[in-house]
Amino acid sequence: VCLLWEVAMIVLFGVFVRFGPEADAHWEEEKREMNLTSDIENDFYFRYPSFQDVHVMIFVGFGFLMMFLKRYGFGAVGFNFLVAAFGIQWALLMQGWFHSFKSGKILIGVENLINADFCVGSVCIAFGAILGKTSPIQILVMALFQVPLFAVNEYILLNLLHVKDAGGSMTIHTFGAYFGLTVTRILYRPNLEQSKDKQGSVYHSDLFAMIGTLYLWTYWPSFNSAISNHGDAQHRAAINTYCSLAACVLTTMAFSSMLQKKGKLDMVHIQNATLAGGVAVGTSAEMMLTPYGSLIVGSICGIVTTVGYVYFTPFLESRLHIQDTCGIHNLHAMPGLIGGIVGAITAAAATEDVYGKEGFIQAFDFTGQYRTRTPSVQGGFQAAGIMVSLLMAFAGGALVG
Amino acid sequence: VCLLWEVAMIVLFGVFVRFGPEADAHWEEEKREMNLTSDIENDFYFRYPSFQDVHVMIFVGFGFLMMFLKRYGFGAVGFNFLVAAFGIQWALLMQGWFHSFKSGKILIGVENLINADFCVGSVCIAFGAILGKTSPIQILVMALFQVPLFAVNEYILLNLLHVKDAGGSMTIHTFGAYFGLTVTRILYRPNLEQSKDKQGSVYHSDLFAMIGTLYLWTYWPSFNSAISNHGDAQHRAAINTYCSLAACVLTTMAFSSMLQKKGKLDMVHIQNATLAGGVAVGTSAEMMLTPYGSLIVGSICGIVTTVGYVYFTPFLESRLHIQDTCGIHNLHAMPGLIGGIVGAITAAAATEDVYGKEGFIQAFDFTGQYRTRTPSVQGGFQAAGIMVSLLMAFAGGALVG
Amino acid sequence: VCLLWEVAMIVLFGVFVRFGPEADAHWEEEKREMNLTSDIENDFYFRYPSFQDVHVMIFVGFGFLMMFLKRYGFGAVGFNFLVAAFGIQWALLMQGWFHSFKSGKILIGVENLINADFCVGSVCIAFGAILGKTSPIQILVMALFQVPLFAVNEYILLNLLHVKDAGGSMTIHTFGAYFGLTVTRILYRPNLEQSKDKQGSVYHSDLFAMIGTLYLWTYWPSFNSAISNHGDAQHRAAINTYCSLAACVLTTMAFSSMLQKKGKLDMVHIQNATLAGGVAVGTSAEMMLTPYGSLIVGSICGIVTTVGYVYFTPFLESRLHIQDTCGIHNLHAMPGLIGGIVGAITAAAATEDVYGKEGFIQAFDFTGQYRTRTPSVQGGFQAAGIMVSLLMAFAGGALVG
């Protein structure tokens, strides 16, 4: 299967994929045309450091985070590696057809690499729900279908609805998580509980998982700022995410300790819920959310996610027959929804006063056919984006499952 | 406690903290005013890659380095996480009041994030001295007091004495270490020795600690160059730190082998003493220390720190009743002092010949009221900075302890 | 030995090494002379993020990758640390004499740091062949001789033959691997097989090795693009490497599963063969290899390396008496050769049409005395570069061994 697919990739890349103007050897001429005076203006230097951080998050962060299962360390990190490596090639093609298609060719640059990693991130999230229940081939098949669905959903949101979602609260987290939950619902296995002892963690597997957690946590500001506009938007997205994540740690620890009988901290909460703050500002981080706004969002999500692990996960499993191995409903689905809603509110509340005249137009790209769109209308479209992501996730998940 | 503090943070951030001009949506107007032609001139692109490296050092590096205790892996990495996440919010406020306060608001940008991480670094250092003796709440209380003391000390050094300390030999390492040692002296517990067996390390905990060591080691050039002046100063700081660290590894290995009975290497030395070279050029790295100067400083500190682990730590514990769990006296206190002294000497030895006329003024910021300051006077102030840091550490540590 | 060498380093650095113009305090004057308008034009900002990634690869990546041996975790990571720290100082000197020597001084900047790390990378590769058979002193002596040989070989290739090899398929991988294999052949120990049980891996050691693998894998695009020309060349090198590595993972998994009896994946293949794609585009990544070309090269190398682990390594050991502990023949030697050949072909196939007139001249630096060189001649010289690297490796390895 892997070989066949790789051959297909080579053929499709051969037909469609070429270097974008900033990675092509014609760059010197391009520079003259765009009136750029220096090589440092190449998009590479704006985005490459963030790209590498995102790359580490997908391959090291997600891989190690899923290692907490004591009998499934290799499986988690190995299959994550396989699926992600396949997914980025497939995503370059699918997203390219929708977003970077020019005169018959997909022109790629560093931004495409980041987007491919983002798309694969949503596959890794879905993988977290079905971890331990499926064979590698099944996971690959899931990726084969999820990537195009992701690209379609992203196209509807970003191009048709003209929605902002640079950190992917909706496109990556909400879509990925509800897709995965739908798939795991369909693959429900009643006897899985008997092997419950394998689902536990041991001391060392938990320490490995902490590597994943800490890398995801420290690099999340890069995740949310990687494809924002140059300049202030990237800067702002990093600051907002930093603040939100810091707040999230404190409320997670507080609730984790409160909800346990002896006041001890639960490693699962520390490994997961501390990251919810990053998910929750995915849409709004590049907007003028303000640092205290980020603290509020982060605090709330830390609480929601921790409560989710204690009460929702058992409920989902026993009542709704959704076996959510890694608890992605708590870490990605709910915070993703919150992130989408916060984004809609922040967009609706935007004023020219806060953003400045030029900043306002730039932040929401109110140019061309969207010249006359108002913040409140934008807020409405953002909300519609959440709905579309949910629908795509349920329908797609049901089909693929 | 966590919840209450987080609410306090939200209120204080709401009142005081706003985006700085380079992260605000008014950046387009700012750019015109400052006559900048490109978004790449945003401070974000000068400092963000270094910021991410520093962020990894604080959360992954320090957390995993302290994991060497076999029964305290989670405690080390978990409490480090909690304290650091609380500390960065508190530090943004405290440092903001002293350094970035403009017309009633704290204006933050990527440099503030780095400074907050630095401040928390000093808390993590102090935490290393009391590791395993205190409850999480006690550590949080220590951070609550240490952060403002750090900010005051930093304000006295950088603003009142006009001292240079970009890598924090004085403000971070000397202050943090002697603060922590004073606290652990006051919290002396005679019976701790009976649980000595818990203080040991096992094979796997040592390998985890090596992750911390290697990340701190590789990213230290970013630590010392993160907030230096744009251009040559950042470049130079990275080179000096690289050289100093490389030299330090060799002398550490040499002395570790010489001081052991059978010539075997001691993991504790490799995990810690190899890092002393970074601490020791914290002040002088951005100056014209030259690569061979860095090698000399690094070599000496490798020796001092290794000898410290073999002879000073047992002495401190048995005679002075200072239980220094992670050996921060060897890794941070002594190299920090050496770093401060080297900085004072390097500053005093500066000439217009070596720096160039403009470079000289820029390197030490001899402008405005400091226009007439000479290198030797600067050297004197640098030395005074060491004294102030020590005094603040002892007084503050005694109080908080 | 370490102390003596460190003293020698200090003396030699004192005599020869100074800051380059972009790290020197005279930068302000330099900027005026070179007509640069901003500090961001300092080479530091073009290369520092990639440098840090390469630094992590050498110290964390290689160190942890070799940790798979269950009784040799500390040895691998500790000796790698020692050798690399010594090597970078020595390489700064040796490469400086050949490449950055101006009026009696070696002028260093961030590019020299990257090159020193590259040189040490080749030592770490050779170290992989003799891992577990030699004492630390023997390894240091090997490094002492390998570094100058590396610098001479690099000088012949880059300066005399005017060959392109930014990612080091020839200079780093082919040279380092065949050097190490020659050394291990000479150090052949027939009784080593009896301690075969020590050569195995255990679960945890394999997970640690995966940390090394994943960091090498994610940061390889930085490795191949770190010292390419500013602008499009760095951009292109990162994209090509990204594609090649992704393809390599799929074919590795496919063949690993096919060649095992029960279709299970072999951890050794996943840890190593997945990286071959990065080695194999080392020379050609900065050229117009195109994304599909990268996929083809990566796919082939994944197959070659996996087959190598299954069939060649036992053959080398039983017939040729080459004990290749880490299998560097599969991961570095063969893919390095392939990389050199692919580079020669890509260079020979270059046309002004594909590169654009200016891009063509810039990509291969066809200026000055090389103004009239044609692509096919360049291809011939690239092929000659492979031969020179092989000869230097065999001769040097025999001598040092």
mmCIF file of N, CA and C in Angstrom, chain A residues 250-311:
data_model
loop_
_atom_site.group_PDB
_atom_site.id
_atom_site.type_symbol
_atom_site.label_atom_id
_atom_site.label_comp_id
_atom_site.label_asym_id
_atom_site.label_seq_id
_atom_site.Cartn_x
_atom_site.Cartn_y
_atom_site.Cartn_z
ATOM 1 N N LEU A 250 -2.278 27.283 35.057
ATOM 2 C CA LEU A 250 -2.697 27.508 36.447
ATOM 3 C C LEU A 250 -4.088 26.961 36.738
ATOM 4 N N THR A 251 -5.044 27.221 35.850
ATOM 5 C CA THR A 251 -6.397 26.724 36.124
ATOM 6 C C THR A 251 -6.467 25.200 35.993
ATOM 7 N N THR A 252 -5.654 24.642 35.083
ATOM 8 C CA THR A 252 -5.609 23.182 34.977
ATOM 9 C C THR A 252 -5.130 22.559 36.280
ATOM 10 N N MET A 253 -4.022 23.076 36.807
ATOM 11 C CA MET A 253 -3.484 22.531 38.052
ATOM 12 C C MET A 253 -4.505 22.696 39.176
ATOM 13 N N ALA A 254 -5.142 23.865 39.227
ATOM 14 C CA ALA A 254 -6.113 24.114 40.296
ATOM 15 C C ALA A 254 -7.249 23.109 40.244
ATOM 16 N N PHE A 255 -7.861 22.939 39.072
ATOM 17 C CA PHE A 255 -9.004 22.028 38.971
ATOM 18 C C PHE A 255 -8.587 20.568 39.042
ATOM 19 N N SER A 256 -7.418 20.248 38.525
ATOM 20 C CA SER A 256 -6.953 18.866 38.617
ATOM 21 C C SER A 256 -6.820 18.466 40.075
ATOM 22 N N SER A 257 -6.270 19.365 40.873
ATOM 23 C CA SER A 257 -6.085 19.098 42.290
ATOM 24 C C SER A 257 -7.432 19.066 43.026
ATOM 25 N N MET A 258 -8.341 19.973 42.673
ATOM 26 C CA MET A 258 -9.646 20.040 43.341
ATOM 27 C C MET A 258 -10.504 18.814 43.078
ATOM 28 N N LEU A 259 -10.420 18.288 41.834
ATOM 29 C CA LEU A 259 -11.328 17.208 41.457
ATOM 30 C C LEU A 259 -10.814 15.826 41.847
ATOM 31 N N GLN A 260 -9.569 15.747 42.298
ATOM 32 C CA GLN A 260 -9.044 14.460 42.754
ATOM 33 C C GLN A 260 -9.351 14.290 44.238
ATOM 34 N N LYS A 261 -9.470 13.046 44.665
ATOM 35 C CA LYS A 261 -9.847 12.818 46.059
ATOM 36 C C LYS A 261 -8.812 13.363 47.035
ATOM 37 N N LYS A 262 -7.570 13.040 46.800
ATOM 38 C CA LYS A 262 -6.542 13.430 47.766
ATOM 39 C C LYS A 262 -5.813 14.712 47.380
ATOM 40 N N GLY A 263 -6.342 15.427 46.427
ATOM 41 C CA GLY A 263 -5.713 16.689 46.047
ATOM 42 C C GLY A 263 -4.440 16.520 45.237
ATOM 43 N N LYS A 264 -4.145 15.287 44.839
ATOM 44 C CA LYS A 264 -2.954 15.087 44.018
ATOM 45 C C LYS A 264 -3.241 15.484 42.561
ATOM 46 N N LEU A 265 -2.184 15.827 41.874
ATOM 47 C CA LEU A 265 -2.361 16.204 40.473
ATOM 48 C C LEU A 265 -2.431 14.951 39.604
ATOM 49 N N ASP A 266 -3.292 14.977 38.605
ATOM 50 C CA ASP A 266 -3.396 13.854 37.678
ATOM 51 C C ASP A 266 -2.523 14.152 36.459
ATOM 52 N N MET A 267 -1.596 13.232 36.148
ATOM 53 C CA MET A 267 -0.681 13.464 35.036
ATOM 54 C C MET A 267 -1.403 13.664 33.706
ATOM 55 N N VAL A 268 -2.522 12.961 33.515
ATOM 56 C CA VAL A 268 -3.252 13.096 32.249
ATOM 57 C C VAL A 268 -3.704 14.540 32.048
ATOM 58 N N HIS A 269 -4.145 15.170 33.125
ATOM 59 C CA HIS A 269 -4.581 16.563 32.993
ATOM 60 C C HIS A 269 -3.389 17.461 32.646
ATOM 61 N N ILE A 270 -2.282 17.262 33.363
ATOM 62 C CA ILE A 270 -1.120 18.113 33.118
ATOM 63 C C ILE A 270 -0.620 17.919 31.692
ATOM 64 N N GLN A 271 -0.668 16.665 31.233
ATOM 65 C CA GLN A 271 -0.169 16.394 29.883
ATOM 66 C C GLN A 271 -1.047 17.011 28.801
ATOM 67 N N ASN A 272 -2.331 17.127 29.063
ATOM 68 C CA ASN A 272 -3.247 17.529 28.011
ATOM 69 C C ASN A 272 -3.890 18.904 28.231
ATOM 70 N N ALA A 273 -4.498 19.077 29.408
ATOM 71 C CA ALA A 273 -5.332 20.267 29.588
ATOM 72 C C ALA A 273 -4.509 21.550 29.527
ATOM 73 N N THR A 274 -3.228 21.470 29.872
ATOM 74 C CA THR A 274 -2.380 22.667 29.821
ATOM 75 C C THR A 274 -2.234 23.204 28.401
ATOM 76 N N LEU A 275 -2.571 22.379 27.416
ATOM 77 C CA LEU A 275 -2.429 22.794 26.024
ATOM 78 C C LEU A 275 -3.694 23.441 25.468
ATOM 79 N N ALA A 276 -4.794 23.325 26.210
ATOM 80 C CA ALA A 276 -6.075 23.798 25.685
ATOM 81 C C ALA A 276 -6.040 25.295 25.388
ATOM 82 N N GLY A 277 -5.243 26.025 26.144
ATOM 83 C CA GLY A 277 -5.148 27.472 25.922
ATOM 84 C C GLY A 277 -4.653 27.831 24.532
ATOM 85 N N GLY A 278 -3.821 26.987 23.966
ATOM 86 C CA GLY A 278 -3.340 27.247 22.610
ATOM 87 C C GLY A 278 -4.412 27.006 21.570
ATOM 88 N N VAL A 279 -5.168 25.918 21.782
ATOM 89 C CA VAL A 279 -6.252 25.597 20.857
ATOM 90 C C VAL A 279 -7.286 26.723 20.844
ATOM 91 N N ALA A 280 -7.544 27.247 22.042
ATOM 92 C CA ALA A 280 -8.686 28.148 22.209
ATOM 93 C C ALA A 280 -8.461 29.540 21.652
ATOM 94 N N VAL A 281 -7.219 29.927 21.372
ATOM 95 C CA VAL A 281 -7.009 31.237 20.755
ATOM 96 C C VAL A 281 -6.559 31.087 19.303
ATOM 97 N N GLY A 282 -6.765 29.885 18.757
ATOM 98 C CA GLY A 282 -6.323 29.629 17.389
ATOM 99 C C GLY A 282 -6.893 30.607 16.374
ATOM 100 N N THR A 283 -8.160 30.930 16.512
ATOM 101 C CA THR A 283 -8.771 31.852 15.551
ATOM 102 C C THR A 283 -8.461 33.305 15.894
ATOM 103 N N SER A 284 -8.489 33.628 17.177
ATOM 104 C CA SER A 284 -8.461 35.035 17.575
ATOM 105 C C SER A 284 -7.063 35.559 17.895
ATOM 106 N N ALA A 285 -6.044 34.680 17.927
ATOM 107 C CA ALA A 285 -4.719 35.131 18.379
ATOM 108 C C ALA A 285 -4.180 36.266 17.527
ATOM 109 N N GLU A 286 -4.438 36.237 16.224
ATOM 110 C CA GLU A 286 -3.896 37.289 15.370
ATOM 111 C C GLU A 286 -4.742 38.558 15.398
ATOM 112 N N MET A 287 -5.915 38.468 16.044
ATOM 113 C CA MET A 287 -6.756 39.664 16.186
ATOM 114 C C MET A 287 -6.339 40.431 17.441
ATOM 115 N N MET A 288 -6.983 41.575 17.677
ATOM 116 C CA MET A 288 -6.631 42.374 18.847
ATOM 117 C C MET A 288 -7.338 41.828 20.085
ATOM 118 N N LEU A 289 -7.066 40.570 20.395
ATOM 119 C CA LEU A 289 -7.718 39.913 21.528
ATOM 120 C C LEU A 289 -7.257 40.540 22.839
ATOM 121 N N THR A 290 -6.098 41.150 22.840
ATOM 122 C CA THR A 290 -5.425 41.750 24.017
ATOM 123 C C THR A 290 -4.941 40.676 24.980
ATOM 124 N N PRO A 291 -3.843 40.956 25.683
ATOM 125 C CA PRO A 291 -3.283 39.965 26.615
ATOM 126 C C PRO A 291 -4.270 39.516 27.687
ATOM 127 N N TYR A 292 -5.063 40.455 28.255
ATOM 128 C CA TYR A 292 -5.963 39.981 29.314
ATOM 129 C C TYR A 292 -7.080 39.134 28.732
ATOM 130 N N GLY A 293 -7.494 39.455 27.507
ATOM 131 C CA GLY A 293 -8.475 38.600 26.849
ATOM 132 C C GLY A 293 -7.937 37.185 26.696
ATOM 133 N N SER A 294 -6.656 37.081 26.342
ATOM 134 C CA SER A 294 -6.039 35.758 26.200
ATOM 135 C C SER A 294 -6.007 35.023 27.530
ATOM 136 N N LEU A 295 -5.689 35.753 28.601
ATOM 137 C CA LEU A 295 -5.674 35.110 29.922
ATOM 138 C C LEU A 295 -7.062 34.552 30.259
ATOM 139 N N ILE A 296 -8.096 35.321 29.974
ATOM 140 C CA ILE A 296 -9.456 34.869 30.281
ATOM 141 C C ILE A 296 -9.781 33.601 29.493
ATOM 142 N N VAL A 297 -9.516 33.635 28.179
ATOM 143 C CA VAL A 297 -9.821 32.471 27.344
ATOM 144 C C VAL A 297 -9.028 31.248 27.816
ATOM 145 N N GLY A 298 -7.736 31.448 28.087
ATOM 146 C CA GLY A 298 -6.896 30.345 28.533
ATOM 147 C C GLY A 298 -7.384 29.761 29.850
ATOM 148 N N SER A 299 -7.741 30.644 30.794
ATOM 149 C CA SER A 299 -8.214 30.173 32.105
ATOM 150 C C SER A 299 -9.452 29.311 31.958
ATOM 151 N N ILE A 300 -10.393 29.796 31.177
ATOM 152 C CA ILE A 300 -11.645 29.059 31.022
ATOM 153 C C ILE A 300 -11.393 27.695 30.391
ATOM 154 N N CYS A 301 -10.534 27.663 29.376
ATOM 155 C CA CYS A 301 -10.309 26.390 28.694
ATOM 156 C C CYS A 301 -9.580 25.386 29.565
ATOM 157 N N GLY A 302 -8.678 25.858 30.408
ATOM 158 C CA GLY A 302 -8.029 24.939 31.337
ATOM 159 C C GLY A 302 -9.062 24.242 32.198
ATOM 160 N N ILE A 303 -10.049 25.024 32.666
ATOM 161 C CA ILE A 303 -11.102 24.457 33.521
ATOM 162 C C ILE A 303 -11.968 23.482 32.720
ATOM 163 N N VAL A 304 -12.435 23.923 31.570
ATOM 164 C CA VAL A 304 -13.322 23.094 30.757
ATOM 165 C C VAL A 304 -12.670 21.753 30.422
ATOM 166 N N THR A 305 -11.407 21.810 30.007
ATOM 167 C CA THR A 305 -10.744 20.581 29.584
ATOM 168 C C THR A 305 -10.518 19.635 30.761
ATOM 169 N N THR A 306 -10.099 20.171 31.899
ATOM 170 C CA THR A 306 -9.871 19.314 33.060
ATOM 171 C C THR A 306 -11.175 18.668 33.512
ATOM 172 N N VAL A 307 -12.229 19.460 33.585
ATOM 173 C CA VAL A 307 -13.544 18.905 33.939
ATOM 174 C C VAL A 307 -13.942 17.842 32.917
ATOM 175 N N GLY A 308 -13.618 18.112 31.671
ATOM 176 C CA GLY A 308 -13.929 17.150 30.619
ATOM 177 C C GLY A 308 -13.284 15.795 30.873
ATOM 178 N N TYR A 309 -11.999 15.808 31.253
ATOM 179 C CA TYR A 309 -11.332 14.530 31.501
ATOM 180 C C TYR A 309 -11.969 13.779 32.659
ATOM 181 N N VAL A 310 -12.410 14.517 33.687
ATOM 182 C CA VAL A 310 -12.962 13.851 34.865
ATOM 183 C C VAL A 310 -14.382 13.354 34.613
ATOM 184 N N TYR A 311 -15.229 14.168 33.983
ATOM 185 C CA TYR A 311 -16.636 13.801 33.857
ATOM 186 C C TYR A 311 -17.083 13.395 32.450
#
